[in-house]
Short mmCIF file of C-alpha atoms and ligand atoms in Angstrom, two decimals:
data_model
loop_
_atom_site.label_atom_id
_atom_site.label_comp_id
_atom_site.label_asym_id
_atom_site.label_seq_id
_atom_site.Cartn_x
_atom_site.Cartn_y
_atom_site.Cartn_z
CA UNK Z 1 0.00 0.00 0.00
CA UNK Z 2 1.30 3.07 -0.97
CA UNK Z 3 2.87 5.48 2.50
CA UNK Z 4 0.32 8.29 1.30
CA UNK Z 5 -2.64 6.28 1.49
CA UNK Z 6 -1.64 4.79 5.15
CA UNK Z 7 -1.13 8.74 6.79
CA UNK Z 8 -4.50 9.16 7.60
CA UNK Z 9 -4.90 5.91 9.15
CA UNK Z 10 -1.82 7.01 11.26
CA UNK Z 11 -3.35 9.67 12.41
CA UNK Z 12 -6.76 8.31 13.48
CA UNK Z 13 -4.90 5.76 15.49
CA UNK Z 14 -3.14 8.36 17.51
CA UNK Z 15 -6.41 10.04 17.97
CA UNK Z 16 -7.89 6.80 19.40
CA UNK Z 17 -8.18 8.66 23.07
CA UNK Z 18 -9.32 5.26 24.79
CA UNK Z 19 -6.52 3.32 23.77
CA UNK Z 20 -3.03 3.95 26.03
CA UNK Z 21 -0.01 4.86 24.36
CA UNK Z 22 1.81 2.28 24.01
CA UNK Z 23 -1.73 0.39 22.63
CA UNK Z 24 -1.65 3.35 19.74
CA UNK Z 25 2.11 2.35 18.73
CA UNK Z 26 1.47 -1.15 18.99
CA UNK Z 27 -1.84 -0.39 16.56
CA UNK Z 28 0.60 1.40 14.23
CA UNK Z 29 3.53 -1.06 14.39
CA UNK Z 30 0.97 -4.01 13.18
CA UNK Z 31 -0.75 -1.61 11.01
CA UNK Z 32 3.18 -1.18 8.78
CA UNK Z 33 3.88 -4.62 9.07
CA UNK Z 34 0.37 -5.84 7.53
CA UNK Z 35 0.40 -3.10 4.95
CA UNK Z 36 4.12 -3.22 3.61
CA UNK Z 37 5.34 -5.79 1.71
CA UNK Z 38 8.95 -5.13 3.08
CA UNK Z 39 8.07 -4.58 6.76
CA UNK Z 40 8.70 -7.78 8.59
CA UNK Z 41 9.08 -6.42 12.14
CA UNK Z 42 8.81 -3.05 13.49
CA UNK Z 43 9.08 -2.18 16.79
CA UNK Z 44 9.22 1.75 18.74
CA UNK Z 45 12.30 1.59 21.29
CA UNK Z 46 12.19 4.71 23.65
CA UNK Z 47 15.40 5.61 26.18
CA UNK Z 48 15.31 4.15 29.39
CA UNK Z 49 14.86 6.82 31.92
CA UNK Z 50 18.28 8.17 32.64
CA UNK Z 51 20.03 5.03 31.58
CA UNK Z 52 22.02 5.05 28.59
CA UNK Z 53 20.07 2.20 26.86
CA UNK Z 54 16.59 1.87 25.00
CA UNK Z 55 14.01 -0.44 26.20
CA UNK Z 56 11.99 -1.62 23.41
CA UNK Z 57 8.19 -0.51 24.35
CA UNK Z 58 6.19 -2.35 21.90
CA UNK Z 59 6.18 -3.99 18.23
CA UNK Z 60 4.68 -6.78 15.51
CA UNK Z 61 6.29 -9.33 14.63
CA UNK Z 62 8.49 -12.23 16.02
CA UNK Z 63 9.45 -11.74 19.42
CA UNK Z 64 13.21 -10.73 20.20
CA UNK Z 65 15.66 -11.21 22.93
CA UNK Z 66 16.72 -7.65 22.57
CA UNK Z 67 14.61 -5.76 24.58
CA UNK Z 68 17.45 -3.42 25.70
CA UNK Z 69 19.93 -2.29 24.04
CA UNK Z 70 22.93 -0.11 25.60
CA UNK Z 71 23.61 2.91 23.69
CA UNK Z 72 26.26 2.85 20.76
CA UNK Z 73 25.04 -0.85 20.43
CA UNK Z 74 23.87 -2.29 16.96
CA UNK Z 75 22.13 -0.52 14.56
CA UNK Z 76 19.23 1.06 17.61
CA UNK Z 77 21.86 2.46 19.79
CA UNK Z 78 23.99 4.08 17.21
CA UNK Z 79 21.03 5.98 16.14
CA UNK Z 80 20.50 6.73 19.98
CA UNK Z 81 23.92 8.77 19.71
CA UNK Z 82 24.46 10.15 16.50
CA UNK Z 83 20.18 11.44 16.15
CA UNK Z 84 20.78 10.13 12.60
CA UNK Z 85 18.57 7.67 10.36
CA UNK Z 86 20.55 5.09 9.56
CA UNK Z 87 19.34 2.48 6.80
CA UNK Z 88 21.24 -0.42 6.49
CA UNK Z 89 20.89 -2.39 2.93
CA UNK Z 90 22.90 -5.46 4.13
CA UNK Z 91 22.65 -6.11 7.88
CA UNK Z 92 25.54 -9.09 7.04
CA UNK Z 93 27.92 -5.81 5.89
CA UNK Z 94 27.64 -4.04 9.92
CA UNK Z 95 29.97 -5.07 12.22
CA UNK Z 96 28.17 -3.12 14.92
CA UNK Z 97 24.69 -5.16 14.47
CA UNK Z 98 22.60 -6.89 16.95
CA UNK Z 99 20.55 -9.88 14.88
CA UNK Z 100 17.47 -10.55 16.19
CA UNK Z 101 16.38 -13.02 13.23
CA UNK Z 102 18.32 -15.22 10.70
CA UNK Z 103 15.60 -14.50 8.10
CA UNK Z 104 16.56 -10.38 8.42
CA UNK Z 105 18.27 -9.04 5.01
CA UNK Z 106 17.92 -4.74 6.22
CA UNK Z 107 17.21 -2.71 8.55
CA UNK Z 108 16.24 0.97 8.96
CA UNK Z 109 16.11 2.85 12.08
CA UNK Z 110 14.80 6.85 12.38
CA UNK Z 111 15.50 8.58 15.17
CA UNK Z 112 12.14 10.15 17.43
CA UNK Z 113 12.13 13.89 18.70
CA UNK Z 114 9.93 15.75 21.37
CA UNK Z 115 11.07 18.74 21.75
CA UNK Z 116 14.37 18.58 19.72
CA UNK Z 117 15.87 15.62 21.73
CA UNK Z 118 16.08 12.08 20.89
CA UNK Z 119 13.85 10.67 22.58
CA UNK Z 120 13.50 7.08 21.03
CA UNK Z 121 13.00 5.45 17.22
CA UNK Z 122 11.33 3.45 15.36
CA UNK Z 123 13.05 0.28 13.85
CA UNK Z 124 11.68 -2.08 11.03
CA UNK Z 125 13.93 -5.06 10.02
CA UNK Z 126 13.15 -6.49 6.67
CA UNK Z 127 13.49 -9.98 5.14
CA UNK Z 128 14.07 -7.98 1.57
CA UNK Z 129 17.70 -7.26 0.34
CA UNK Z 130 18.19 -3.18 0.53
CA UNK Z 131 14.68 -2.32 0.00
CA UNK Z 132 14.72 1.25 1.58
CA UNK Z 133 14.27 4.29 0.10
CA UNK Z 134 14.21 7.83 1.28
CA UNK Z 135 10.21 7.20 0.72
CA UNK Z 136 10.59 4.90 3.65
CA UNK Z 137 13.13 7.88 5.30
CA UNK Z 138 10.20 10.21 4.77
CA UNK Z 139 7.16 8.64 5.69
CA UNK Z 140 8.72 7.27 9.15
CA UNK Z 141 10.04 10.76 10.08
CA UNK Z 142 6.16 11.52 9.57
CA UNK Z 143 5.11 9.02 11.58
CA UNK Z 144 7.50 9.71 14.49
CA UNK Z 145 6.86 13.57 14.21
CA UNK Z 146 3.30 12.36 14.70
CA UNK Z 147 3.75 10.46 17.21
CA UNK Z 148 5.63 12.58 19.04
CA UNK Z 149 2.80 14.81 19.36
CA UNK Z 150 1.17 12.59 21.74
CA UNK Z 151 3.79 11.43 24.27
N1 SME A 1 19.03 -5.14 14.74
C1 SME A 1 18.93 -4.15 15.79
C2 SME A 1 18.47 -4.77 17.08
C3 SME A 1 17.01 -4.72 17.27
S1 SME A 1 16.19 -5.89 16.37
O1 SME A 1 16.28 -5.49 14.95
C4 SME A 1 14.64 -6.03 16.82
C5 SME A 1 20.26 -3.46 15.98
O2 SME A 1 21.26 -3.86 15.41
O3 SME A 1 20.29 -2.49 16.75
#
C-alpha cells in the first residue's frame, strides 16, 4: 500500500483517546507490518529513563531477545547517539549489528524527537535485500513527528 494512502490511518490511530499509548504504537507497528510488503518487524524503542540504553516498548512481529539495548550498540543504539537515520541495505555488511532473526536481510532505524531531543525510534527489520528508500526515510520521520505529538 502506498505510504500516502496509510497517513491518515496514522493519524486516526493516535487520535484513538481510549486506547493507552503504548496500545496506539502497537496499533501502528501491526498496522506497517500488515500493509508493507517489506516490513517484517517493526518495533518503537524509547530511552530508558536516565540510563544510557533503550528499552523496546512495543512492536509486531516475532518476538526478540533484545529488549534493551545499551547505547552505541547495533544498529538502535547508534542511532541513539548520532540522532541520525541510519538504513542499512545489508545487515551481514555491519559489524556493529545486533541480529534478532536469521531470516533479516535490512534494517532501517529513524530517530524520534519531542522537543528537539532524541527521545526514542522506530526500527523495522526487513526480510528484503536493501529495499529502503528515502520514501521509507520520509514517511517514518512523519510518523515519528506524529507520534511525538502525543507522548
Ligand atoms: N538489529 C537491531 C536490534 C534490534 S532488532 O532489529 C529487533 C540493531 O542492530 O540495533
Amino acid at each position: 500500500m502506498p505510504f500516502e494512502d496509510l497517513k491518515p490511518e496514522i493519524i486516526s490511530i493516535l487520535n484513538t483517546q481510549d486506547l493507552s499509548v503504548t496500545d496506539r504504537l502497537n496499533k501502528i507497528c501491526h498496522v506497517l507490518k500488515n500493509s508493507i510488503n517489506h516490513y517484517d518487524w517493526v518495533g518503537f524503542y524509547f530511552k530508558n529513563g536516565n540510563k544510557l540504553e533503550l528499552k523496546l516498548r512495543t512492536y509486531a512481529g516475532e518476538e526478540t531477545d533484545h529488549e534493551i539495548i545499551p547505547f552505541g550498540k547495533g544498529i538502535c543504539g547508534q542511532v541513539a547517539i548520532s540522532n541520525e537515520n541510519f538504513v542499512v541495505p545489508d545487515v551481514q555488511a555491519q559489524d556493529n549489528y545486533i541480529a534478532c532473526s536469521i531470516n533479516v536481510k535490512s534494517e532501517i532505524v529513524v530517530p524520534l524527537f519531542k522537543n528537539g531531543e532524541n527521545i526514542g525510534q522506530i526500527d523495522i527489520d526487513s526480510d528484503t535485500p536493501d529495499p529502503f528508500t528515502e520514501k521509507d526515510e520520509r514517511f517514518l520521520e512523519f510518523i515519528n513527528q506524529e507520534v511525538a505529538k502525543i507522548l
